[in-house]
Amino acid sequence: MATSGRYCICEHCDFRDVVFANLSEDDIQELCNHKEEHSYRKGEIIIHQGEKISYFKYLKSGLVKVYRKTSDDDEQIITITKPFEFVSSMAIFEAEKYNFSVSALEDTVVCVVNLDYIKSLLINNGRFAIGLLTKIAGINDKIIRQCLDIRQRNLTGRVAYVLLYFAKEIYSSHLFDLPVSRKEIADYIGMSTANVIRTLSDFRNDGIIKVFGKTIEITDIGRLELLSSRG
Amino acid sequence: MATSGRYCICEHCDFRDVVFANLSEDDIQELCNHKEEHSYRKGEIIIHQGEKISYFKYLKSGLVKVYRKTSDDDEQIITITKPFEFVSSMAIFEAEKYNFSVSALEDTVVCVVNLDYIKSLLINNGRFAIGLLTKIAGINDKIIRQCLDIRQRNLTGRVAYVLLYFAKEIYSSHLFDLPVSRKEIADYIGMSTANVIRTLSDFRNDGIIKVFGKTIEITDIGRLELLSSRG
DNA sequence: ACAGGAATATGATAAATATCACTTATAAAA
DNA sequence: TTTTATAAGTGATATTTATCATATTCCTGT
């Protein structure tokens, strides 16, 4: 990994409102002592599937893909997620080892806190526990919803769904650079690469999107939404 | 719902070891005061999608399907689950309303605890909080894994997967009565009813299973496992 | 600037899956 | 029991998606 540091600015971190709202100033200071920040360049692997879980990790900035190896050694993308949505998922309190990998789609900073320290916080601070439970609940519900949403749709609907996901959830813009290859989109929606490419071409030919390499501009979001809900 | 009662036997309930292990005898007695048991007959709906969440519910006995309505008014089955796997899912601390329905596949008993009481337990008992977090984490990871497992497979692999799921996870037997119709299996694995039936016929013709109406006997589990891992 | 490799793109064809039509079995209701 | 509805089963056909072959473009390292 590129850099790592220990200087603490957690008091002013946006993340504080997300799950650390119920911690006192002292707790936050203490948290800082148990925390490190790691920076990853685009493409670097943050978590390796099978690795032992001993830290609570969350995304401070950047963008990552969460994926797993399938039996036939292919990659299946579980979700693509942005800051303040946990990386650690919930497996941390259940499993011994990660059953997924995480890699950086853009330059990314990850906060790493000793897991035992988080556990001691949970034991001593019920409100913090509820906050964390709630947050993790939301994240997992979202992953499940996404997975079901995708499964429900056909090829066209799936590609439309993913484009809308990037436009709305990730970039909040109709114009964005795809952070993934066509093959990765295919791994995400469970379709072949060729058909993903073909579908994007269809959308382009139909005047729904403009494509300049990795750059996508959605020009007819109404029709894209229709395709996403229909298919 | 058929019957409901209030007599408390929580001290001796198997569920106590699952999430209530960290509660004192007093807590358990208090829990009983905030708890009711509801019985549902096969086919009855336990939770309606869209209903307000104000109770923590879990399955004491029986079998349920968790499902949601899709946009085109079809049913999509999220999971089929047995006792000691929560019904409430994690949405309880996040959402206002259930975004799924639950119905009984077999006669089922559900324990219902006031949500505010659970929250007060969480606040005052960190170990209980961790226990619950861990349990919910495991359940949700399982749902996600299942969803991804299914998406990864083709028709044959999916049907094989579901049969193995019933045999291993639900009934722990190679001989069991299917608790669902062929159509429900289709809704579960995202394939057409006709193709589910056809695949079951194929398995029967290949000597992998025996079929007597709803009763299934797996006669060649090795081959079924192979089909599940291959497809 | 160039070479080489990977990603993108597109057509043709094969394979998988859905749909439709219809029959038979099963179970609930009169 | 008969009636009726619903689920199960099967074949034929249409549709969707995957695979394969082959260009073309884009990027990376030299």
GROMACS .gro file of C-alpha atoms (C1' of nucleotides) in nm, chain D:
model
   30
  493DT     C1'    1  -6.925  -3.855  -0.525
  494DT     C1'    2  -6.900  -3.507  -0.881
  495DT     C1'    3  -6.731  -3.065  -0.989
  496DT     C1'    4  -6.399  -2.730  -1.026
  497DA     C1'    5  -5.983  -2.522  -0.979
  498DT     C1'    6  -5.508  -2.549  -0.932
  499DA     C1'    7  -5.063  -2.769  -0.986
  500DA     C1'    8  -4.771  -3.076  -1.249
  501DG     C1'    9  -4.591  -3.238  -1.666
  502DT     C1'   10  -4.450  -3.230  -2.168
  503DG     C1'   11  -4.376  -3.097  -2.649
  504DA     C1'   12  -4.308  -2.735  -3.002
  505DT     C1'   13  -4.150  -2.299  -3.092
  506DA     C1'   14  -3.978  -1.834  -3.005
  507DT     C1'   15  -3.672  -1.551  -2.763
  508DT     C1'   16  -3.276  -1.452  -2.509
  509DT     C1'   17  -2.814  -1.510  -2.408
  510DA     C1'   18  -2.352  -1.726  -2.470
  511DT     C1'   19  -1.978  -1.846  -2.748
  512DC     C1'   20  -1.657  -1.800  -3.111
  513DA     C1'   21  -1.417  -1.555  -3.462
  514DT     C1'   22  -1.226  -1.149  -3.600
  515DA     C1'   23  -1.151  -0.642  -3.635
  516DT     C1'   24  -1.041  -0.230  -3.426
  517DT     C1'   25  -0.918   0.080  -3.072
  518DC     C1'   26  -0.672   0.203  -2.672
  519DC     C1'   27  -0.319   0.182  -2.347
  520DT     C1'   28   0.149   0.068  -2.162
  521DG     C1'   29   0.622   0.004  -2.169
  522DT     C1'   30   1.035   0.050  -2.431
   0.00000   0.00000   0.00000
